[in-house]
Amino acid sequence: MENQAVQTTEKKKETVFSAIQPSGAITLGNYLGAIRNWVRMQESGDYHCIYALADLHTITVRQEPAQFRKNVIDMYASILACGVDVEKAPFFIQSHNPNHAVMAWILDCYTQFGELSRMTQFKDKSAKHADNINAGLFTYPSLMAGDILLYQADKVPVGADQKQHIELTRDIANRFNSIYGNVFKIPEGFIPKDGARVMSLQNPLNKMSKSDENVNGYVLLTDPDNVIMKKFKRAVTDSEAKVRYAEGKEGINNLMSIYSAVTGLSFEQIEHDFDGKGYGDFKTAVGEAVIAEIAPIRKRYEEYLKDKKYLEECYRKSDEFAIRYSSRTVEKAMKKIGFVK
Ligand code: AQP
């Protein structure tokens, strides 16, 4: 009886799904915008969380094979170091679950050319990789829609830059459901209040991104403490020399947002604490706060990297779960479409 009660409560938990590309190290933007929330949702116990390393997405940009393999393992270790725990939340490798490729193809056939053409990420990435504007770069959003819909996710913790893709996922799911009935749960984006859009330290009008040509624009979780401090000290600000959040002060606004996301202090409190102090003091304080957050993650990351066997155990177990869980959705969708079983 008691067991039954537990199961009923379990069933009521909302499902959370999110993924990140193993395209190199994790930036402070990825961490504050997405991964920190993955861990918070996992630890809250209120959700059934499922996470993935979206390596199928990564080949939309040409990869060097040995480096790609290394990036996947490094990134897997980094995410565990951030606090994802496979005992509480399966964390699998997308390419190990063939259902993602199947679902992506199915959804491609329910996604309009016009919809994909409007995606800002496609426009940005095709401008950045003008020599390789492949079909995968274009259909990336339907692969992503499949990732989410396969797990019947209620909530998708992502940074603000992914809002458009989540909207498209909802449109595709609604379109499919309107033809075939209730096949997919309609997911919602879960965008954090703080850290949703961390901007480049060198050009605060652009989001912090690891493919930025200027390495001083982004902070990586693997950066040593002195490098992190140097990057913050070099951060672009303005000539007013007053720590306050205001229009036209994008550099300071960004530093205040990072500081607030890491320390939990409000903008008013930060303005009060740094009243009469220069930007030098403020930048040092932001650097120190970020180092305090990141340094323990880097230490754990180095430990995990030494134990490849453990990492493999974690992803194998998670892969199996993901295949089992998502097979139900693929089978249901294929049956509705009319594929012969
Ligand atoms: N600057 C950011 N601020 C807040 N959140 C961010 N995210 C990415 N950049 C920021 C969130 O991180 C998650 C992983 O996204 P991804 O795997 O698609 O990586 P990305 O967006 O491609 O990351 P980069 O650093 O911008 O890589 P490149 O330079 O290769 O394009 C998502 O939830 C995203 O919202």
JSON list of N, CA and C and ligand atoms in Angstrom, two decimals, residues 18-23 27-34 38 75 121 125 128 140 157-162 195-199 207-212, ligand 1:
[
{"chain": "A", "resi": 18, "resn": "SER", "atom": "N", "xyz": [17.10, 17.88, -20.82]},
{"chain": "A", "resi": 18, "resn": "SER", "atom": "CA", "xyz": [17.95, 18.89, -21.45]},
{"chain": "A", "resi": 18, "resn": "SER", "atom": "C", "xyz": [19.22, 18.23, -21.95]},
{"chain": "A", "resi": 19, "resn": "ALA", "atom": "N", "xyz": [19.88, 18.88, -22.89]},
{"chain": "A", "resi": 19, "resn": "ALA", "atom": "CA", "xyz": [21.10, 18.32, -23.46]},
{"chain": "A", "resi": 19, "resn": "ALA", "atom": "C", "xyz": [22.07, 19.45, -23.77]},
{"chain": "A", "resi": 20, "resn": "ILE", "atom": "N", "xyz": [23.32, 19.07, -23.89]},
{"chain": "A", "resi": 20, "resn": "ILE", "atom": "CA", "xyz": [24.35, 20.05, -24.25]},
{"chain": "A", "resi": 20, "resn": "ILE", "atom": "C", "xyz": [25.30, 19.40, -25.25]},
{"chain": "A", "resi": 21, "resn": "GLN", "atom": "N", "xyz": [25.80, 20.22, -26.16]},
{"chain": "A", "resi": 21, "resn": "GLN", "atom": "CA", "xyz": [26.72, 19.68, -27.16]},
{"chain": "A", "resi": 21, "resn": "GLN", "atom": "C", "xyz": [28.13, 19.50, -26.58]},
{"chain": "A", "resi": 22, "resn": "PRO", "atom": "N", "xyz": [28.78, 18.39, -26.95]},
{"chain": "A", "resi": 22, "resn": "PRO", "atom": "CA", "xyz": [30.17, 18.22, -26.50]},
{"chain": "A", "resi": 22, "resn": "PRO", "atom": "C", "xyz": [31.13, 18.90, -27.48]},
{"chain": "A", "resi": 23, "resn": "SER", "atom": "N", "xyz": [30.96, 20.19, -27.65]},
{"chain": "A", "resi": 23, "resn": "SER", "atom": "CA", "xyz": [31.76, 20.87, -28.67]},
{"chain": "A", "resi": 23, "resn": "SER", "atom": "C", "xyz": [32.97, 21.57, -28.05]},
{"chain": "A", "resi": 27, "resn": "THR", "atom": "N", "xyz": [31.37, 26.70, -21.00]},
{"chain": "A", "resi": 27, "resn": "THR", "atom": "CA", "xyz": [31.60, 28.11, -20.66]},
{"chain": "A", "resi": 27, "resn": "THR", "atom": "C", "xyz": [30.81, 28.46, -19.39]},
{"chain": "A", "resi": 28, "resn": "LEU", "atom": "N", "xyz": [31.17, 29.60, -18.82]},
{"chain": "A", "resi": 28, "resn": "LEU", "atom": "CA", "xyz": [30.40, 30.11, -17.67]},
{"chain": "A", "resi": 28, "resn": "LEU", "atom": "C", "xyz": [28.94, 30.33, -18.10]},
{"chain": "A", "resi": 29, "resn": "GLY", "atom": "N", "xyz": [28.73, 30.69, -19.38]},
{"chain": "A", "resi": 29, "resn": "GLY", "atom": "CA", "xyz": [27.38, 30.89, -19.91]},
{"chain": "A", "resi": 29, "resn": "GLY", "atom": "C", "xyz": [26.59, 29.59, -19.91]},
{"chain": "A", "resi": 30, "resn": "ASN", "atom": "N", "xyz": [27.20, 28.51, -20.42]},
{"chain": "A", "resi": 30, "resn": "ASN", "atom": "CA", "xyz": [26.53, 27.20, -20.41]},
{"chain": "A", "resi": 30, "resn": "ASN", "atom": "C", "xyz": [26.19, 26.80, -18.97]},
{"chain": "A", "resi": 31, "resn": "TYR", "atom": "N", "xyz": [27.13, 27.06, -18.07]},
{"chain": "A", "resi": 31, "resn": "TYR", "atom": "CA", "xyz": [26.95, 26.64, -16.68]},
{"chain": "A", "resi": 31, "resn": "TYR", "atom": "C", "xyz": [25.81, 27.41, -16.00]},
{"chain": "A", "resi": 32, "resn": "LEU", "atom": "N", "xyz": [25.89, 28.74, -16.08]},
{"chain": "A", "resi": 32, "resn": "LEU", "atom": "CA", "xyz": [24.87, 29.54, -15.38]},
{"chain": "A", "resi": 32, "resn": "LEU", "atom": "C", "xyz": [23.51, 29.47, -16.09]},
{"chain": "A", "resi": 33, "resn": "GLY", "atom": "N", "xyz": [23.56, 29.38, -17.44]},
{"chain": "A", "resi": 33, "resn": "GLY", "atom": "CA", "xyz": [22.31, 29.37, -18.21]},
{"chain": "A", "resi": 33, "resn": "GLY", "atom": "C", "xyz": [21.60, 28.03, -18.15]},
{"chain": "A", "resi": 34, "resn": "ALA", "atom": "N", "xyz": [22.38, 26.95, -18.10]},
{"chain": "A", "resi": 34, "resn": "ALA", "atom": "CA", "xyz": [21.72, 25.64, -18.20]},
{"chain": "A", "resi": 34, "resn": "ALA", "atom": "C", "xyz": [22.12, 24.66, -17.10]},
{"chain": "A", "resi": 38, "resn": "TRP", "atom": "N", "xyz": [20.17, 22.29, -14.24]},
{"chain": "A", "resi": 38, "resn": "TRP", "atom": "CA", "xyz": [19.99, 20.83, -14.32]},
{"chain": "A", "resi": 38, "resn": "TRP", "atom": "C", "xyz": [20.21, 20.24, -12.92]},
{"chain": "A", "resi": 75, "resn": "MET", "atom": "N", "xyz": [33.73, 16.32, -21.71]},
{"chain": "A", "resi": 75, "resn": "MET", "atom": "CA", "xyz": [32.48, 17.03, -21.40]},
{"chain": "A", "resi": 75, "resn": "MET", "atom": "C", "xyz": [31.63, 16.19, -20.45]},
{"chain": "A", "resi": 121, "resn": "GLN", "atom": "N", "xyz": [19.67, 30.85, -34.87]},
{"chain": "A", "resi": 121, "resn": "GLN", "atom": "CA", "xyz": [20.91, 30.09, -34.71]},
{"chain": "A", "resi": 121, "resn": "GLN", "atom": "C", "xyz": [21.42, 29.60, -36.07]},
{"chain": "A", "resi": 125, "resn": "LYS", "atom": "N", "xyz": [24.98, 30.54, -37.35]},
{"chain": "A", "resi": 125, "resn": "LYS", "atom": "CA", "xyz": [25.97, 29.48, -37.59]},
{"chain": "A", "resi": 125, "resn": "LYS", "atom": "C", "xyz": [26.32, 29.38, -39.07]},
{"chain": "A", "resi": 128, "resn": "LYS", "atom": "N", "xyz": [28.84, 31.92, -39.68]},
{"chain": "A", "resi": 128, "resn": "LYS", "atom": "CA", "xyz": [30.15, 31.56, -39.10]},
{"chain": "A", "resi": 128, "resn": "LYS", "atom": "C", "xyz": [30.83, 30.45, -39.88]},
{"chain": "A", "resi": 140, "resn": "TYR", "atom": "N", "xyz": [18.79, 21.06, -37.69]},
{"chain": "A", "resi": 140, "resn": "TYR", "atom": "CA", "xyz": [19.17, 20.94, -36.28]},
{"chain": "A", "resi": 140, "resn": "TYR", "atom": "C", "xyz": [17.95, 21.07, -35.34]},
{"chain": "A", "resi": 157, "resn": "PRO", "atom": "N", "xyz": [15.21, 22.88, -19.15]},
{"chain": "A", "resi": 157, "resn": "PRO", "atom": "CA", "xyz": [16.06, 23.97, -18.66]},
{"chain": "A", "resi": 157, "resn": "PRO", "atom": "C", "xyz": [17.14, 24.34, -19.68]},
{"chain": "A", "resi": 158, "resn": "VAL", "atom": "N", "xyz": [17.04, 25.56, -20.21]},
{"chain": "A", "resi": 158, "resn": "VAL", "atom": "CA", "xyz": [17.99, 26.05, -21.23]},
{"chain": "A", "resi": 158, "resn": "VAL", "atom": "C", "xyz": [18.25, 27.53, -20.99]},
{"chain": "A", "resi": 159, "resn": "GLY", "atom": "N", "xyz": [19.28, 28.05, -21.66]},
{"chain": "A", "resi": 159, "resn": "GLY", "atom": "CA", "xyz": [19.53, 29.48, -21.64]},
{"chain": "A", "resi": 159, "resn": "GLY", "atom": "C", "xyz": [18.56, 30.19, -22.58]},
{"chain": "A", "resi": 160, "resn": "ALA", "atom": "N", "xyz": [18.49, 31.53, -22.47]},
{"chain": "A", "resi": 160, "resn": "ALA", "atom": "CA", "xyz": [17.52, 32.31, -23.24]},
{"chain": "A", "resi": 160, "resn": "ALA", "atom": "C", "xyz": [17.70, 32.15, -24.75]},
{"chain": "A", "resi": 161, "resn": "ASP", "atom": "N", "xyz": [18.93, 31.85, -25.19]},
{"chain": "A", "resi": 161, "resn": "ASP", "atom": "CA", "xyz": [19.18, 31.72, -26.64]},
{"chain": "A", "resi": 161, "resn": "ASP", "atom": "C", "xyz": [18.42, 30.55, -27.27]},
{"chain": "A", "resi": 162, "resn": "GLN", "atom": "N", "xyz": [17.94, 29.62, -26.45]},
{"chain": "A", "resi": 162, "resn": "GLN", "atom": "CA", "xyz": [17.26, 28.45, -27.00]},
{"chain": "A", "resi": 162, "resn": "GLN", "atom": "C", "xyz": [15.74, 28.61, -27.06]},
{"chain": "A", "resi": 195, "resn": "GLY", "atom": "N", "xyz": [21.35, 34.59, -14.93]},
{"chain": "A", "resi": 195, "resn": "GLY", "atom": "CA", "xyz": [22.33, 33.83, -15.73]},
{"chain": "A", "resi": 195, "resn": "GLY", "atom": "C", "xyz": [21.77, 33.28, -17.03]},
{"chain": "A", "resi": 196, "resn": "ALA", "atom": "N", "xyz": [20.57, 33.72, -17.42]},
{"chain": "A", "resi": 196, "resn": "ALA", "atom": "CA", "xyz": [19.94, 33.17, -18.63]},
{"chain": "A", "resi": 196, "resn": "ALA", "atom": "C", "xyz": [20.68, 33.58, -19.89]},
{"chain": "A", "resi": 197, "resn": "ARG", "atom": "N", "xyz": [21.35, 34.73, -19.84]},
{"chain": "A", "resi": 197, "resn": "ARG", "atom": "CA", "xyz": [22.09, 35.18, -21.02]},
{"chain": "A", "resi": 197, "resn": "ARG", "atom": "C", "xyz": [23.39, 35.85, -20.57]},
{"chain": "A", "resi": 198, "resn": "VAL", "atom": "N", "xyz": [24.41, 35.05, -20.46]},
{"chain": "A", "resi": 198, "resn": "VAL", "atom": "CA", "xyz": [25.72, 35.60, -20.07]},
{"chain": "A", "resi": 198, "resn": "VAL", "atom": "C", "xyz": [26.36, 36.12, -21.35]},
{"chain": "A", "resi": 199, "resn": "MET", "atom": "N", "xyz": [26.86, 37.34, -21.31]},
{"chain": "A", "resi": 199, "resn": "MET", "atom": "CA", "xyz": [27.39, 37.96, -22.52]},
{"chain": "A", "resi": 199, "resn": "MET", "atom": "C", "xyz": [28.92, 37.86, -22.55]},
{"chain": "A", "resi": 207, "resn": "LYS", "atom": "N", "xyz": [26.39, 37.02, -27.05]},
{"chain": "A", "resi": 207, "resn": "LYS", "atom": "CA", "xyz": [26.37, 36.06, -25.93]},
{"chain": "A", "resi": 207, "resn": "LYS", "atom": "C", "xyz": [27.76, 35.41, -25.77]},
{"chain": "A", "resi": 208, "resn": "MET", "atom": "N", "xyz": [28.06, 35.05, -24.53]},
{"chain": "A", "resi": 208, "resn": "MET", "atom": "CA", "xyz": [29.33, 34.35, -24.28]},
{"chain": "A", "resi": 208, "resn": "MET", "atom": "C", "xyz": [29.26, 33.02, -25.00]},
{"chain": "A", "resi": 209, "resn": "SER", "atom": "N", "xyz": [30.29, 32.74, -25.80]},
{"chain": "A", "resi": 209, "resn": "SER", "atom": "CA", "xyz": [30.25, 31.55, -26.64]},
{"chain": "A", "resi": 209, "resn": "SER", "atom": "C", "xyz": [31.67, 31.00, -26.79]},
{"chain": "A", "resi": 210, "resn": "LYS", "atom": "N", "xyz": [31.78, 29.66, -26.71]},
{"chain": "A", "resi": 210, "resn": "LYS", "atom": "CA", "xyz": [33.13, 29.09, -26.75]},
{"chain": "A", "resi": 210, "resn": "LYS", "atom": "C", "xyz": [33.76, 29.18, -28.14]},
{"chain": "A", "resi": 211, "resn": "SER", "atom": "N", "xyz": [32.93, 29.45, -29.17]},
{"chain": "A", "resi": 211, "resn": "SER", "atom": "CA", "xyz": [33.52, 29.58, -30.51]},
{"chain": "A", "resi": 211, "resn": "SER", "atom": "C", "xyz": [33.93, 31.03, -30.80]},
{"chain": "A", "resi": 212, "resn": "ASP", "atom": "N", "xyz": [33.86, 31.90, -29.79]},
{"chain": "A", "resi": 212, "resn": "ASP", "atom": "CA", "xyz": [34.33, 33.28, -29.94]},
{"chain": "A", "resi": 212, "resn": "ASP", "atom": "C", "xyz": [35.82, 33.27, -30.31]},
{"chain": "B", "resi": 1, "resn": "AQP", "atom": "N1", "xyz": [25.99, 32.81, -23.02]},
{"chain": "B", "resi": 1, "resn": "AQP", "atom": "C1", "xyz": [25.08, 31.99, -22.53]},
{"chain": "B", "resi": 1, "resn": "AQP", "atom": "N2", "xyz": [24.34, 32.37, -21.46]},
{"chain": "B", "resi": 1, "resn": "AQP", "atom": "C2", "xyz": [23.41, 31.54, -20.93]},
{"chain": "B", "resi": 1, "resn": "AQP", "atom": "N3", "xyz": [23.17, 30.29, -21.41]},
{"chain": "B", "resi": 1, "resn": "AQP", "atom": "C3", "xyz": [23.89, 29.85, -22.45]},
{"chain": "B", "resi": 1, "resn": "AQP", "atom": "N4", "xyz": [23.91, 28.70, -23.15]},
{"chain": "B", "resi": 1, "resn": "AQP", "atom": "C4", "xyz": [24.84, 28.77, -24.13]},
{"chain": "B", "resi": 1, "resn": "AQP", "atom": "N5", "xyz": [25.45, 29.98, -24.09]},
{"chain": "B", "resi": 1, "resn": "AQP", "atom": "C5", "xyz": [24.87, 30.68, -23.07]},
{"chain": "B", "resi": 1, "resn": "AQP", "atom": "C6", "xyz": [23.07, 27.54, -22.84]},
{"chain": "B", "resi": 1, "resn": "AQP", "atom": "O1", "xyz": [23.93, 26.42, -22.70]},
{"chain": "B", "resi": 1, "resn": "AQP", "atom": "C7", "xyz": [23.22, 25.24, -23.13]},
{"chain": "B", "resi": 1, "resn": "AQP", "atom": "C8", "xyz": [24.09, 24.43, -24.05]},
{"chain": "B", "resi": 1, "resn": "AQP", "atom": "O2", "xyz": [24.05, 24.96, -25.32]},
{"chain": "B", "resi": 1, "resn": "AQP", "atom": "P1", "xyz": [24.68, 24.27, -26.58]},
{"chain": "B", "resi": 1, "resn": "AQP", "atom": "O3", "xyz": [25.13, 22.91, -26.33]},
{"chain": "B", "resi": 1, "resn": "AQP", "atom": "O4", "xyz": [23.77, 24.49, -27.73]},
{"chain": "B", "resi": 1, "resn": "AQP", "atom": "O5", "xyz": [25.91, 25.15, -26.72]},
{"chain": "B", "resi": 1, "resn": "AQP", "atom": "P2", "xyz": [25.97, 26.46, -27.49]},
{"chain": "B", "resi": 1, "resn": "AQP", "atom": "O6", "xyz": [24.78, 27.31, -27.27]},
{"chain": "B", "resi": 1, "resn": "AQP", "atom": "O7", "xyz": [26.30, 26.10, -28.88]},
{"chain": "B", "resi": 1, "resn": "AQP", "atom": "O8", "xyz": [27.16, 27.04, -26.68]},
{"chain": "B", "resi": 1, "resn": "AQP", "atom": "P3", "xyz": [28.17, 27.99, -27.23]},
{"chain": "B", "resi": 1, "resn": "AQP", "atom": "O9", "xyz": [29.17, 28.23, -26.15]},
{"chain": "B", "resi": 1, "resn": "AQP", "atom": "O10", "xyz": [27.49, 29.19, -27.81]},
{"chain": "B", "resi": 1, "resn": "AQP", "atom": "O11", "xyz": [28.85, 27.12, -28.35]},
{"chain": "B", "resi": 1, "resn": "AQP", "atom": "P4", "xyz": [29.16, 27.53, -29.81]},
{"chain": "B", "resi": 1, "resn": "AQP", "atom": "O12", "xyz": [30.10, 28.67, -29.69]},
{"chain": "B", "resi": 1, "resn": "AQP", "atom": "O13", "xyz": [29.79, 26.29, -30.36]},
{"chain": "B", "resi": 1, "resn": "AQP", "atom": "O14", "xyz": [27.88, 27.89, -30.47]},
{"chain": "B", "resi": 1, "resn": "AQP", "atom": "C9", "xyz": [21.92, 25.71, -23.76]},
{"chain": "B", "resi": 1, "resn": "AQP", "atom": "O15", "xyz": [20.87, 25.52, -22.83]},
{"chain": "B", "resi": 1, "resn": "AQP", "atom": "C10", "xyz": [22.15, 27.18, -23.98]},
{"chain": "B", "resi": 1, "resn": "AQP", "atom": "O16", "xyz": [20.93, 27.91, -23.90]}
]
